[in-house]
Structures are given as C-alpha cells and as structure tokens.
PDB file of C-alpha atoms in Angstrom:
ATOM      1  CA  UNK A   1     -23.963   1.945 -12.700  1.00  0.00           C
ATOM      2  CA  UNK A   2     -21.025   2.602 -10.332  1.00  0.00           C
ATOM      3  CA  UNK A   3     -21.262   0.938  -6.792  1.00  0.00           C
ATOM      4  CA  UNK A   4     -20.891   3.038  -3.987  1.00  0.00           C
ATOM      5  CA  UNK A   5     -17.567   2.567  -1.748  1.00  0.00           C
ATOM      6  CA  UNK A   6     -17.658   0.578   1.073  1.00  0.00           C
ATOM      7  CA  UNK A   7     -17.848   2.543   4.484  1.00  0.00           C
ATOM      8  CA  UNK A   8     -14.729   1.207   5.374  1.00  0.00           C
ATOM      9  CA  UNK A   9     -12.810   2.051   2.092  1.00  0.00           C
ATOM     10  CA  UNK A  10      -9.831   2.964   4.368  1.00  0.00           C
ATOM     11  CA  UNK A  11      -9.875  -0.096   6.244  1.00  0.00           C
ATOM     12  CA  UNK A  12      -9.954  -1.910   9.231  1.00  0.00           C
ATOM     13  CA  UNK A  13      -7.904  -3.270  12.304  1.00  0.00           C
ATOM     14  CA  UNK A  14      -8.388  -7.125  13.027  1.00  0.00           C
ATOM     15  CA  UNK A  15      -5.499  -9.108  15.543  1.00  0.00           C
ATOM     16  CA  UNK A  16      -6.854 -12.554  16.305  1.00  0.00           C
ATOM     17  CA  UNK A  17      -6.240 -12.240  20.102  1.00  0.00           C
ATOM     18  CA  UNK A  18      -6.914 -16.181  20.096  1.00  0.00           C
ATOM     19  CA  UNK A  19      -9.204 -15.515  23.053  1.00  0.00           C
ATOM     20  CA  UNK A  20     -11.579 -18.209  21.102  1.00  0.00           C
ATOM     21  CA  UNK A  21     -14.404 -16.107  21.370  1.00  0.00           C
ATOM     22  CA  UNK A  22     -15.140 -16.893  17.919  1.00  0.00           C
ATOM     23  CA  UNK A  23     -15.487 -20.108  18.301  1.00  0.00           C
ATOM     24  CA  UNK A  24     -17.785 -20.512  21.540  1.00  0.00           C
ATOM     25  CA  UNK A  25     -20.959 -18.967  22.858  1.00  0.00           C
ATOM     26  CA  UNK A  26     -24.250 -19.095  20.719  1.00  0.00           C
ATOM     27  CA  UNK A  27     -25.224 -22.131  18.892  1.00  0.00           C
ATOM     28  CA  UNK A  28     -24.387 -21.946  15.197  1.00  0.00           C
ATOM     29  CA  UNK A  29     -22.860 -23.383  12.261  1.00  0.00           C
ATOM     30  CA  UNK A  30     -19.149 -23.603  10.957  1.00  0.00           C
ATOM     31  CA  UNK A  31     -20.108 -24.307   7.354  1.00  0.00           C
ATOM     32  CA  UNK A  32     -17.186 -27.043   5.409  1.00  0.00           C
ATOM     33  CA  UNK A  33     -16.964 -27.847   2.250  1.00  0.00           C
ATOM     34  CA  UNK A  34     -16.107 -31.452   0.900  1.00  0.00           C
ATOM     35  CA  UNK A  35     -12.358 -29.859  -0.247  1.00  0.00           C
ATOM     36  CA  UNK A  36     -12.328 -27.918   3.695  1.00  0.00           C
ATOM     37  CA  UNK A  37     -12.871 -31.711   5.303  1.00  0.00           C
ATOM     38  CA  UNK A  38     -10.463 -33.766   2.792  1.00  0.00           C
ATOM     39  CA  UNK A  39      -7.910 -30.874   4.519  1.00  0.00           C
ATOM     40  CA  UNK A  40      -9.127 -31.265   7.603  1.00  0.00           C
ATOM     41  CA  UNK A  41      -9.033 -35.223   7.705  1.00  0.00           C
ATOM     42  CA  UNK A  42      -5.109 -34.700   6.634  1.00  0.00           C
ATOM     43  CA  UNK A  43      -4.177 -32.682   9.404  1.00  0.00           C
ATOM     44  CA  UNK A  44      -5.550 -35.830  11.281  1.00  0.00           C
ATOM     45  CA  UNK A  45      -4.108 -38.323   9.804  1.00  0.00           C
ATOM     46  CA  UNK A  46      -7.943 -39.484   9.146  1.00  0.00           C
ATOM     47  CA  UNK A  47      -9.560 -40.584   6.081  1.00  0.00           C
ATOM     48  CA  UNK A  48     -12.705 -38.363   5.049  1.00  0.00           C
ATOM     49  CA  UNK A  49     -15.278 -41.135   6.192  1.00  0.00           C
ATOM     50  CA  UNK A  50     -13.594 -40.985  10.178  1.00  0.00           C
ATOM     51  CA  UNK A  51     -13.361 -37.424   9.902  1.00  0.00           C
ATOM     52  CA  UNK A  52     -17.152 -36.829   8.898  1.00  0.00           C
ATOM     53  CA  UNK A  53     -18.357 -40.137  11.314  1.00  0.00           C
ATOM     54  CA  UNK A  54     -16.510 -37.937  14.429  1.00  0.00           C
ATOM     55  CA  UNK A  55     -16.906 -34.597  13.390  1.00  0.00           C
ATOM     56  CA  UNK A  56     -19.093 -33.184  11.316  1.00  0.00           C
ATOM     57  CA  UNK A  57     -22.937 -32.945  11.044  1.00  0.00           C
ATOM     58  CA  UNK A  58     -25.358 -32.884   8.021  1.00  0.00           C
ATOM     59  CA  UNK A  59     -28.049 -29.900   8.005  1.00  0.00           C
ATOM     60  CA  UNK A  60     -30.071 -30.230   5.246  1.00  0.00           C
ATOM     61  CA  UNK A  61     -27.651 -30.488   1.868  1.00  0.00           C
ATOM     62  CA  UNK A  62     -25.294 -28.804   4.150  1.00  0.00           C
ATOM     63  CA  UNK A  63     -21.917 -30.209   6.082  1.00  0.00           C
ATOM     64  CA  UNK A  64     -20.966 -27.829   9.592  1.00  0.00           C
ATOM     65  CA  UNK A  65     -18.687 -29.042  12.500  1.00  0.00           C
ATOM     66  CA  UNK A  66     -20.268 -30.476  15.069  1.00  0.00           C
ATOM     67  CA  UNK A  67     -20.428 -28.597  18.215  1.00  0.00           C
ATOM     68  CA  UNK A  68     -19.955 -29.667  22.421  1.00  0.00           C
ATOM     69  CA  UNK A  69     -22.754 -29.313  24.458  1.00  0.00           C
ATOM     70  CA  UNK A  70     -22.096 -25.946  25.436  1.00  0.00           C
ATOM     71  CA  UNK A  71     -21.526 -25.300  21.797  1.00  0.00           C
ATOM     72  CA  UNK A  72     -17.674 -24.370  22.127  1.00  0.00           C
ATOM     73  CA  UNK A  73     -16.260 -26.075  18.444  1.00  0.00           C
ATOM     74  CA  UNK A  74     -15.259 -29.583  18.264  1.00  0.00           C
ATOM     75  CA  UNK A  75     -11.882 -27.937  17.556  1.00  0.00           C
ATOM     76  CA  UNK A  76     -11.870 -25.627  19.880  1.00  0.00           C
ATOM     77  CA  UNK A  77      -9.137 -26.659  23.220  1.00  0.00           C
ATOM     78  CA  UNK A  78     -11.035 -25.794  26.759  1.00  0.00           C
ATOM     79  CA  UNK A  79      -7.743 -25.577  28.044  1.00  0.00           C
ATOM     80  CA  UNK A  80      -5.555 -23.123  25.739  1.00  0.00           C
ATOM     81  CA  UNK A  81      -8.845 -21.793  23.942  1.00  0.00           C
ATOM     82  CA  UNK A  82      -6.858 -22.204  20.697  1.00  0.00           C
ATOM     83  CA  UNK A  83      -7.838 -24.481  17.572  1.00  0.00           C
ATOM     84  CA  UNK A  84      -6.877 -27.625  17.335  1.00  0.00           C
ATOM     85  CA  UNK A  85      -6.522 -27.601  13.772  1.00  0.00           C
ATOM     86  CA  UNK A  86      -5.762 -23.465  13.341  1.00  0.00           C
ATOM     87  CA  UNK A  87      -3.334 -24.482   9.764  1.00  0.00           C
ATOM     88  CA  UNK A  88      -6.568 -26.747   8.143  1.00  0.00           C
ATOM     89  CA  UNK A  89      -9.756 -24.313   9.730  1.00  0.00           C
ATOM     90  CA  UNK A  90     -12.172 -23.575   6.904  1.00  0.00           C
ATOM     91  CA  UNK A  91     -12.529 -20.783   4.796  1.00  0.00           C
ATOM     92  CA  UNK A  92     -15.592 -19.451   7.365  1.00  0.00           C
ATOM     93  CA  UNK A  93     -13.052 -19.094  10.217  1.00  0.00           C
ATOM     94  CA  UNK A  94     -10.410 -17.650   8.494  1.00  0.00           C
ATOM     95  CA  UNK A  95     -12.052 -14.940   7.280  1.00  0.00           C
ATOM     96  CA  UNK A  96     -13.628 -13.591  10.636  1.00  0.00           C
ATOM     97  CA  UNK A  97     -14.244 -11.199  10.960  1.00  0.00           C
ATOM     98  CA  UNK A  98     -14.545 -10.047   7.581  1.00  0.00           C
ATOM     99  CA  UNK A  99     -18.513 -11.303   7.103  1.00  0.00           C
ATOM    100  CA  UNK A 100     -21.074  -9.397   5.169  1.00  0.00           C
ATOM    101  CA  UNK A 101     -22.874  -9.360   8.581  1.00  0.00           C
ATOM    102  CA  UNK A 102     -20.345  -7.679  10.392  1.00  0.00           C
ATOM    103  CA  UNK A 103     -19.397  -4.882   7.802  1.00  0.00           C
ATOM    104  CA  UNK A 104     -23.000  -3.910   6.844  1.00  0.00           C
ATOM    105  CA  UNK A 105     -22.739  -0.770   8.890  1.00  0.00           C
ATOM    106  CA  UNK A 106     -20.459   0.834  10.756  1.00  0.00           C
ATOM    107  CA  UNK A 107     -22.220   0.296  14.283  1.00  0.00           C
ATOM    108  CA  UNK A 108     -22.366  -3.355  12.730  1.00  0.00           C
ATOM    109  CA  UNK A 109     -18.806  -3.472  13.057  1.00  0.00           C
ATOM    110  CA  UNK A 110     -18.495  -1.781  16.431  1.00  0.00           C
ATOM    111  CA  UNK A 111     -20.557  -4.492  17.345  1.00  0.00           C
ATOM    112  CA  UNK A 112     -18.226  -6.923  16.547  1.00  0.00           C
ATOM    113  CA  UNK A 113     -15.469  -4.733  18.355  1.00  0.00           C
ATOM    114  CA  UNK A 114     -17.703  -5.367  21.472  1.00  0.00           C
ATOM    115  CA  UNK A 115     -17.772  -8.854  20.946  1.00  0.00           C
ATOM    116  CA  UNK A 116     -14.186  -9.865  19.955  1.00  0.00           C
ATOM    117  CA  UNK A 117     -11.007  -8.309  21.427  1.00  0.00           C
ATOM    118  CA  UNK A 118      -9.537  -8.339  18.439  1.00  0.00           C
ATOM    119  CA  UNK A 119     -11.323  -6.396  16.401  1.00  0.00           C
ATOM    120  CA  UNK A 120     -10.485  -2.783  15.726  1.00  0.00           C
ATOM    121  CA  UNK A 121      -6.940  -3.326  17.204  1.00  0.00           C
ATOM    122  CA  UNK A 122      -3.653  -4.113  15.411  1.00  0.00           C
ATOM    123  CA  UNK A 123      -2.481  -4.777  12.246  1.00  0.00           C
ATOM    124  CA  UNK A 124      -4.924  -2.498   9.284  1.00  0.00           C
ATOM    125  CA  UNK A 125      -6.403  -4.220   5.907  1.00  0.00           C
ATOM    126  CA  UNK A 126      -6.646  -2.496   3.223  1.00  0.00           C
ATOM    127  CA  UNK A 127     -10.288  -2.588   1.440  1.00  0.00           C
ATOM    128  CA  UNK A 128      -8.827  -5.376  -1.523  1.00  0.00           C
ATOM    129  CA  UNK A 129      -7.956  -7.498   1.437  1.00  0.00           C
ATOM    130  CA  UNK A 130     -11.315  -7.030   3.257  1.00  0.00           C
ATOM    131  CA  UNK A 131     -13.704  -7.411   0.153  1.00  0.00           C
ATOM    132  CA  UNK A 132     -11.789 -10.577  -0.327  1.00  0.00           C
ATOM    133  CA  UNK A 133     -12.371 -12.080   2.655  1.00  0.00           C
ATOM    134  CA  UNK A 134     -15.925 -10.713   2.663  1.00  0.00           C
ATOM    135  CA  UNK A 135     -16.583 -11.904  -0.362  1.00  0.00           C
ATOM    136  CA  UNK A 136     -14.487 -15.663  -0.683  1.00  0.00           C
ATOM    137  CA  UNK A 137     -16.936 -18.654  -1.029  1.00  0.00           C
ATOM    138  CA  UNK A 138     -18.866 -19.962   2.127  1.00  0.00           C
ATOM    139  CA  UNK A 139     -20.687 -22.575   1.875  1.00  0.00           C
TER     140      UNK A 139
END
C-alpha cells in the first residue's frame, strides 16, 4: 500500500526569528535524552550529575528541562530572548517547527504561522528535510 503525500509535498518556509516564542508561554515539556544532557553538561563545563541537580526534572521515566516560574526555559535569556545553549539544544528544539502536531493539516500549520513569526517566512525545505525533522527521535 502506497502512502499518500504529505500536504506539504512542496514544502515549507521556517526562519527562526529568535523572538523565543518557542521557548516561553504555556507550561510544557522540553523532552532530553541522556546523550542531549551529556552535550548539554559540555557546553557548561558541568559534569552530567550538576547539570541534571540544576536543570533538569524527572516526569515519570522521563528527563525535560526544568522551567522558571513563568515557564520561559531554564535556557531561555529574559534579556536577549535567545538560548543560552542554542549549539547543545536538544533534538525537540531543533526541529521546531517541524512536529507531527504542527503539520497534521494545513490550518494546523497556519496555526503555527499565527503563533511564531517565523513560520511561513524565509528560507523553503524541501519535503526530505521536513519528514526528517518530523520524524527524528523525541524522546
């Protein structure tokens, strides 16, 4: 059985505006795997044990960041809005906003257009470089 082509088989425009949207509003997770921390830790100069003491939290069998009390990422600067750590960010933030949730539909995605100012606008992907963010592991 064939599968049917994506809805966006000729791609869409994504230019991280580094607004830091993204990374502040709603509570949620930001999902890291043991490897994602071990990188993250590095770009600190931290072993994995300070790293996960300061900055992560346990849900479940899971590992996510931890958040500030208005949920903005640990990572995230309230100054520049940029990451703190943009080189080591896991595998969930790089891909935005490539997620399954976001490409369902098409009005899914113009959702996300509405939501992040970078969506939509600048540089295209071609469907091979969407599916693969779409589809790389999150934890």
């Amino acid at each position: 059985m064939q599968s049917e082509t994506p809805w966006y088989r000729d791609g869409l425009k994504f230019t991280c505006s580094q607004c830091g949207d993204c990374c502040s509003g709603s509570p949620g997770f930001v999902w890291v795997t043991d490897d994602e921390i071990a990188v993250m830790a590095e770009a600190l100069q931290q072993t994995v044990d300070e790293f996960e003491d300061i900055y992560v939290r346990k849900i479940g069998a899971r590992k996510s960041l931890k958040e500030l009390p208005n949920y903005d990422c640990v990572f995230l600067d309230e100054k520049t809005r940029k990451c703190e750590l943009y080189d080591a960010r896991p595998t969930q933030c790089k891909t935005w906003p490539f997620w399954e949730s976001n490409l369902r539909t098409p009005e899914d995605w113009q959702r996300t257009c509405g939501e992040c100012p970078g969506s939509g606008l600048g540089k295209l992907y071609g469907l091979g470089s969407i599916e693969k963010q779409r589809l790389a592991k999150k934890v």
